[in-house]
mmCIF file of C-alpha atoms in Angstrom:
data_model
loop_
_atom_site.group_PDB
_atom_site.id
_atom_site.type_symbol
_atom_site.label_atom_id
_atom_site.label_comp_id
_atom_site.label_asym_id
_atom_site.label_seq_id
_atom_site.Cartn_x
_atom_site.Cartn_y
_atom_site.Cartn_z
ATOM 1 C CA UNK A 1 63.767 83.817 75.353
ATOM 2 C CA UNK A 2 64.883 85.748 78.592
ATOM 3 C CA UNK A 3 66.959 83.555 81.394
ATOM 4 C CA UNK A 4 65.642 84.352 84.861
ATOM 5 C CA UNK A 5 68.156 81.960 86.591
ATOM 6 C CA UNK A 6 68.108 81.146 90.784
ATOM 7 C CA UNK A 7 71.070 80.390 92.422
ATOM 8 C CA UNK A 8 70.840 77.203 94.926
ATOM 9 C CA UNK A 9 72.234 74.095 95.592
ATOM 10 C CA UNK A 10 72.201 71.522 93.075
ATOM 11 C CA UNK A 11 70.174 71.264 90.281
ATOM 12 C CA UNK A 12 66.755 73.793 89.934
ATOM 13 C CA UNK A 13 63.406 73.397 88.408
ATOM 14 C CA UNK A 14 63.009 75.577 85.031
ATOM 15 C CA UNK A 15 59.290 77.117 83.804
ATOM 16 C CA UNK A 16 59.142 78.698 80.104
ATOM 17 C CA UNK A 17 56.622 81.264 80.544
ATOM 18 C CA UNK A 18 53.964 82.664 77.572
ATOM 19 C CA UNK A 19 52.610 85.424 78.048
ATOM 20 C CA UNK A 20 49.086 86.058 76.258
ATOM 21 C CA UNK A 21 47.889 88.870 74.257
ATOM 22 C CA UNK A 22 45.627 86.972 71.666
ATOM 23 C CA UNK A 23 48.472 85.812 69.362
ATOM 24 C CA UNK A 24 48.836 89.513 68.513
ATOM 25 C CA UNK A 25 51.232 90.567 71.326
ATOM 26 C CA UNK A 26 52.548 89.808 74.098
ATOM 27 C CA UNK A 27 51.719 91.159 77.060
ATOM 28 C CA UNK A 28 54.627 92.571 79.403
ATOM 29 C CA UNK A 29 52.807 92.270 83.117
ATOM 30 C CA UNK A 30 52.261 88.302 82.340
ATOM 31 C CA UNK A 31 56.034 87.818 81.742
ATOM 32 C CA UNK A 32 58.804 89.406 83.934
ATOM 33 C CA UNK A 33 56.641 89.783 87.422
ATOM 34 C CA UNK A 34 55.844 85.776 86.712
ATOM 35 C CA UNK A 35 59.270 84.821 85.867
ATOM 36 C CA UNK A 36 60.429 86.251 89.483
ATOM 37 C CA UNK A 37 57.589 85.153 91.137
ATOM 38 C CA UNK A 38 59.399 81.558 90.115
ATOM 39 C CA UNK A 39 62.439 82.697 91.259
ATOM 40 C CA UNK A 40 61.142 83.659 94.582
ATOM 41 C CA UNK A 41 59.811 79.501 94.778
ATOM 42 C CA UNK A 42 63.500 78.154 93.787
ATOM 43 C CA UNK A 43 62.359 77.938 89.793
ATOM 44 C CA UNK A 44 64.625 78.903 86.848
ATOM 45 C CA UNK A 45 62.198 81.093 84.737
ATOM 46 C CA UNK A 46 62.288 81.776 80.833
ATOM 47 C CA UNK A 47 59.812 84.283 79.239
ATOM 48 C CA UNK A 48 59.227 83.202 75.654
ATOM 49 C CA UNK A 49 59.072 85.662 72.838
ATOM 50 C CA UNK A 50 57.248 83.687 70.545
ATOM 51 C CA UNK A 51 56.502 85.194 67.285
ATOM 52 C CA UNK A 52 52.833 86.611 66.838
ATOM 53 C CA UNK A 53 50.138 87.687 64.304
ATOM 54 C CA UNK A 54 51.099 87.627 61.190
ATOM 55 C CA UNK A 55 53.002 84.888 62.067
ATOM 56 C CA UNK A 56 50.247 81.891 61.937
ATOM 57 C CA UNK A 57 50.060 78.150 63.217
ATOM 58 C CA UNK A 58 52.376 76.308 63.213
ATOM 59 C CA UNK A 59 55.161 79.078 63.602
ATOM 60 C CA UNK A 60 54.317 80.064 67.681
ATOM 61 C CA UNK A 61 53.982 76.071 68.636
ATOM 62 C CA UNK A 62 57.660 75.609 66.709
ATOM 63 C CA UNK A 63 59.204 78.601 69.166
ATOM 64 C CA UNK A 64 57.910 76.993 71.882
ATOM 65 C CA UNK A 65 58.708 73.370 71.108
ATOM 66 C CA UNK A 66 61.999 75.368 70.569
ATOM 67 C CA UNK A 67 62.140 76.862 73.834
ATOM 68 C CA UNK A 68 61.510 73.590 75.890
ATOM 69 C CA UNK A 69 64.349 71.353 73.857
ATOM 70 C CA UNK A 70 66.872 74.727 73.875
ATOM 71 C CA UNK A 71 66.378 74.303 77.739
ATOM 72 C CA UNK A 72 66.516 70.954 78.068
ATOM 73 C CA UNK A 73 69.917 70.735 76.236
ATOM 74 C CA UNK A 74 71.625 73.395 77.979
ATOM 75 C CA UNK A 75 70.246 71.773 81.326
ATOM 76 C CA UNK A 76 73.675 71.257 82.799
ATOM 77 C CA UNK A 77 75.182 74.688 81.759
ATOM 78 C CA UNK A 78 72.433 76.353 83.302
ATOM 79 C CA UNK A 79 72.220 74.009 86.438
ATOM 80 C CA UNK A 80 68.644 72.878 85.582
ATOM 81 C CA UNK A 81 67.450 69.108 85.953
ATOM 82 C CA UNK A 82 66.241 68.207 82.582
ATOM 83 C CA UNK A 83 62.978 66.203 83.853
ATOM 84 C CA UNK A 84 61.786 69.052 85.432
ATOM 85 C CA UNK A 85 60.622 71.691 83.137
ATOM 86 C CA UNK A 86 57.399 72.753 83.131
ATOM 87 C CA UNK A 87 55.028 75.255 80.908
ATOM 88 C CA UNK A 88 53.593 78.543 82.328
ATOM 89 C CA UNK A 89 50.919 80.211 79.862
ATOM 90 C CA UNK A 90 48.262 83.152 80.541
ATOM 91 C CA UNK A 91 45.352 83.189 77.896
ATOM 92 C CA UNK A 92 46.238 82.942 74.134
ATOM 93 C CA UNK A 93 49.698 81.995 76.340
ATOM 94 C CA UNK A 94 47.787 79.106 77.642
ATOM 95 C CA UNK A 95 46.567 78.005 74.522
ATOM 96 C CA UNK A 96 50.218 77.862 73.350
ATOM 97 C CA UNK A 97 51.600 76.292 76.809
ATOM 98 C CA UNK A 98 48.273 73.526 76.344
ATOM 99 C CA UNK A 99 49.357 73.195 72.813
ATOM 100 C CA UNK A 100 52.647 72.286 73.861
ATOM 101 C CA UNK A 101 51.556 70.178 76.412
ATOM 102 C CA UNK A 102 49.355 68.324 74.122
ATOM 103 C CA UNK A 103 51.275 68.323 70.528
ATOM 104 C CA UNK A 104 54.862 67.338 71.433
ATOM 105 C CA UNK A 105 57.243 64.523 69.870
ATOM 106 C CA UNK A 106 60.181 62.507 71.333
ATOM 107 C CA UNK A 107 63.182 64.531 69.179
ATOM 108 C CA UNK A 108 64.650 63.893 66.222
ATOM 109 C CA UNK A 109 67.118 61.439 67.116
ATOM 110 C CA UNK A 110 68.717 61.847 63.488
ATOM 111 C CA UNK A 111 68.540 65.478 63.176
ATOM 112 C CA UNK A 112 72.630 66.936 63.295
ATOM 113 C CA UNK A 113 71.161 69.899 65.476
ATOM 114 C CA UNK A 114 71.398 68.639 68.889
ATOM 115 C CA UNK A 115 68.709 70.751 70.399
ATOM 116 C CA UNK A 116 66.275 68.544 67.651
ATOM 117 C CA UNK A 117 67.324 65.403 69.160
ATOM 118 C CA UNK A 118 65.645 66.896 72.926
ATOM 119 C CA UNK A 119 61.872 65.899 73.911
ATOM 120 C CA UNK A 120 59.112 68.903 73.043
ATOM 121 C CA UNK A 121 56.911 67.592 76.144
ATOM 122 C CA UNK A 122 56.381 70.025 79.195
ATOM 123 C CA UNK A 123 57.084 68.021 82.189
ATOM 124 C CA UNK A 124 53.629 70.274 83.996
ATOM 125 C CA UNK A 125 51.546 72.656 82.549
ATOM 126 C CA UNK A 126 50.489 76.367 84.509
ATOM 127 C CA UNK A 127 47.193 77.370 82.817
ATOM 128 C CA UNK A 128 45.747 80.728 83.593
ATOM 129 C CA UNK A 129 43.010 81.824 82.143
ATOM 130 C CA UNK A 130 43.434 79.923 78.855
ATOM 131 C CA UNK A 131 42.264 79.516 75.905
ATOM 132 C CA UNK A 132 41.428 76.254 75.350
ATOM 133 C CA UNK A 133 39.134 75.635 72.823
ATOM 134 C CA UNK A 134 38.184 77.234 69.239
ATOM 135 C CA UNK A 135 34.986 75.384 69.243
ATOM 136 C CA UNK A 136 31.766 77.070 70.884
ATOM 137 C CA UNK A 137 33.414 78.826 73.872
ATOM 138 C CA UNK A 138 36.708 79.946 71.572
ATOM 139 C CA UNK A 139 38.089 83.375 71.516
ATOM 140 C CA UNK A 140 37.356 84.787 68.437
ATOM 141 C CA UNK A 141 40.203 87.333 68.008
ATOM 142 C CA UNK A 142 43.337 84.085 69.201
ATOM 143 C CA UNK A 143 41.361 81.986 66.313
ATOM 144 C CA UNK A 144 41.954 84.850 63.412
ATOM 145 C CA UNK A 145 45.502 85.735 64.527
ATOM 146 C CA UNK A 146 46.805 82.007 64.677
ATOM 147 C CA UNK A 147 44.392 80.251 62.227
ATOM 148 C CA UNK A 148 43.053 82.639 59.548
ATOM 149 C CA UNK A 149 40.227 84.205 58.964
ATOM 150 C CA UNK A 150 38.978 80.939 57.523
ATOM 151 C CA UNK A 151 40.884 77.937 58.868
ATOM 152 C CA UNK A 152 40.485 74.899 57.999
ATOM 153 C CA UNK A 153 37.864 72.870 59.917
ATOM 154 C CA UNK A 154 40.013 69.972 60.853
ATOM 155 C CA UNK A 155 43.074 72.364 62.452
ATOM 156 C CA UNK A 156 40.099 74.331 64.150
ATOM 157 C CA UNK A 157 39.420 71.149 65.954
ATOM 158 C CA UNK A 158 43.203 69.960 65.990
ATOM 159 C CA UNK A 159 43.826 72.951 67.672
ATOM 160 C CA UNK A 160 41.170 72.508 70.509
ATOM 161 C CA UNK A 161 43.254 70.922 72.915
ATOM 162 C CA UNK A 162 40.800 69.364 75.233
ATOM 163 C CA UNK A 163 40.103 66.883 72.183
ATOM 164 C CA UNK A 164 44.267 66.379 72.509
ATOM 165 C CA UNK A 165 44.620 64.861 75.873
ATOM 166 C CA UNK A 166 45.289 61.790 76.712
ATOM 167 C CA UNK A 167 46.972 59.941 79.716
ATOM 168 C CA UNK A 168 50.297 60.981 78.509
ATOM 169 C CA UNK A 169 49.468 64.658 78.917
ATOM 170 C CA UNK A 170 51.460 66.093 81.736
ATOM 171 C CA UNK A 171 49.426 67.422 85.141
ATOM 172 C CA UNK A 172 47.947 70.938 85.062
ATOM 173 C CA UNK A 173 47.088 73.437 87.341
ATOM 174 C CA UNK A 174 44.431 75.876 85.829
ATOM 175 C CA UNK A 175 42.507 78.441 87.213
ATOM 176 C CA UNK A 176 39.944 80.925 85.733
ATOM 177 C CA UNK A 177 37.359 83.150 86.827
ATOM 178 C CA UNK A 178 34.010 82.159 86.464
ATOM 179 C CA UNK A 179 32.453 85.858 84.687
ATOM 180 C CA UNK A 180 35.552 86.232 82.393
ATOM 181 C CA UNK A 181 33.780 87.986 79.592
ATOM 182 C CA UNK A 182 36.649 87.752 77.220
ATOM 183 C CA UNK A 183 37.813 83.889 77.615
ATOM 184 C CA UNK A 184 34.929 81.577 78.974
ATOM 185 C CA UNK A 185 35.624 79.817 81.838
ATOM 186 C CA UNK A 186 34.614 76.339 80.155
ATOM 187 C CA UNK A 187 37.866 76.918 78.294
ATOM 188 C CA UNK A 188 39.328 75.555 81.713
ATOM 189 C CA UNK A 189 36.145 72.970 82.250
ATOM 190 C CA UNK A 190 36.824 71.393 78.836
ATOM 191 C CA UNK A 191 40.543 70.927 79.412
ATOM 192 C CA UNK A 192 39.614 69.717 83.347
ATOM 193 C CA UNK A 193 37.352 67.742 82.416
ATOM 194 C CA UNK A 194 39.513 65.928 79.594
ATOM 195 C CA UNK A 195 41.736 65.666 81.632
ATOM 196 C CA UNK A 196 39.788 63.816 84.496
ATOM 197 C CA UNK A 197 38.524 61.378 81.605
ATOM 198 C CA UNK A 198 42.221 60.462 81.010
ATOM 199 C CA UNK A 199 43.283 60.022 84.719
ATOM 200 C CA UNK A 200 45.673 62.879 84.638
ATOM 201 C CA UNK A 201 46.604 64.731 87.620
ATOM 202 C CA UNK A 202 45.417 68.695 87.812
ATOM 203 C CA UNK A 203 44.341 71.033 90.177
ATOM 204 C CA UNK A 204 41.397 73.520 89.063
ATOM 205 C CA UNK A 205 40.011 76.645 90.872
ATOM 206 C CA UNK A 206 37.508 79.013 89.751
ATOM 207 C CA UNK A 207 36.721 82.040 91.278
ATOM 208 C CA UNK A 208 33.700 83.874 90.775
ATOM 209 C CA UNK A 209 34.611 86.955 89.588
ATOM 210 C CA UNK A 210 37.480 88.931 88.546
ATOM 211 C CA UNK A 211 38.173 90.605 84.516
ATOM 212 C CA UNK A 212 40.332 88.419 81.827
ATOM 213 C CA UNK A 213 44.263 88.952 81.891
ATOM 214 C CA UNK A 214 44.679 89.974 85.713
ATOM 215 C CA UNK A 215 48.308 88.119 85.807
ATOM 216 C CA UNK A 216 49.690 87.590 88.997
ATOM 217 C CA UNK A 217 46.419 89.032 90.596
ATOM 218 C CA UNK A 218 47.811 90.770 93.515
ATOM 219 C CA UNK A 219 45.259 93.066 94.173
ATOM 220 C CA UNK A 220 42.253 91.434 93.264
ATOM 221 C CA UNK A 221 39.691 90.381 96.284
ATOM 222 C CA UNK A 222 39.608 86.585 95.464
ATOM 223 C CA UNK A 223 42.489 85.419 92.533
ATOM 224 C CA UNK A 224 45.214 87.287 94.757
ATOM 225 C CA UNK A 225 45.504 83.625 95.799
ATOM 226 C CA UNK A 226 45.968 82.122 92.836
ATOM 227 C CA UNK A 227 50.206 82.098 93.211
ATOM 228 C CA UNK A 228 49.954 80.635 96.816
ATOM 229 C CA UNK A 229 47.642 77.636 95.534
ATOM 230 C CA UNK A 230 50.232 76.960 92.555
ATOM 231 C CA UNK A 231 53.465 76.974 94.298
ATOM 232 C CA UNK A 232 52.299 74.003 97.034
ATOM 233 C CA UNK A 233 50.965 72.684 93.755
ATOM 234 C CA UNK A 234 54.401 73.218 92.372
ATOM 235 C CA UNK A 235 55.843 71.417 95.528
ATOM 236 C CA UNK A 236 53.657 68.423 95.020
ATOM 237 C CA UNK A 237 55.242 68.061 91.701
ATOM 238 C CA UNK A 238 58.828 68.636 93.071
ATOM 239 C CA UNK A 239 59.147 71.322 91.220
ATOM 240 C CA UNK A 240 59.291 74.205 93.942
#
């Protein structure tokens, strides 16, 4: 996990960021330029290097449970308010930010490693692009890499995190493009729409066209926006 601190007065937001790459890498343009985009809005940033193919469920969901009670227990040493930490993820990264968001436990409040004893849940969620679901509209290759080739049907659907949410599951911002060939945008419609059933706060665009794992977008025609939306969306949660 890379620190990409701000300096301000008084206590900062922090956002773990997870880069995609279909649980088989990690893709370097949908870490650093995000993690200083954050810093530009006032946000502590940490780019997660969870472990990938062969490393298989539940070993990327532990780094990232991990990251978020690491951060939260070093809160005051890094000047970061502990109730503000939030979840950034791009594709197979979203999958693992939505997994976090939607899998996460209290702490162990026994466990003699204080960073156990922290909360796993995201205070917000940044979706981009994600996968969502390894149902109908999955991505074939995320599937394999963190499941198997032949996974178990009940962690398929465990692992199809708009059948996770409920009304504890923190607000999201998602957005997607509505011809990704790679990632279907009802990945993002499925979580949305969960969501909605739940009464949980998000914010959804879709644009209509743009290719899968254009990051921070800044030269595409319609997505370039994409940043602008999410930091007043970032504001609204306090965050920015």
């Amino acid at each position: 996990m890379t620190l990409y601190p701000v300096t301000r007065e008084g206590l900062s937001s922090a956002v773990i960021v997870c880069p995609g790459g279909g649980y088989s890498r990690r893709a370097a343009h949908e870490g650093e330029p995000i993690a200083k985009w954050l810093n530009g809005l006032g946000i502590s940033a940490f780019v997660l290097n969870y472990r990938v193919a062969p490393y298989e469920y539940p070993v990327p969901l532990q780094d990232t449970q991990r990251a978020i009670r690491t951060v939260r227990q070093n809160a005051e040493e890094w000047h970061i308010d502990p109730n503000r930490i939030g979840i950034l993820g791009f594709s197979a990264g979203g999958h693992l930010a939505s997994t976090a968001g939607t899998h996460y436990d209290a702490g162990d409040q026994e466990s003699v490693d204080p960073i156990e004893r922290q909360s796993s849940r995201p205070d917000v969620m940044v979706l981009c692009y994600p996968v969502i679901t390894f149902g109908e509209y999955g991505h074939v290759g995320s599937k394999h890499n963190l499941l198997g080739e032949t996974p178990d049907v009940k962690l398929v659907s465990l692992l199809s995190n708009d059948k996770q949410v409920t009304s504890d599951t923190p607000p999201t911002f998602l957005w997607h493009t509505a011809d990704d060939a790679a990632v279907p945008v009802e990945n993002s419609l499925l979580f949305a729409g969960a969501l909605s059933r739940h009464k949980v706060p998000f914010d959804l665009h879709v644009f209509e066209s743009g290719r899968h794992g254009i990051g921070i977008a800044s030269d595409h025609a319609e997505a370039y926006i994409w940043p602008e939306l999410c930091a007043k969306w970032l504001k609204k949660q306090h965050f920015a």
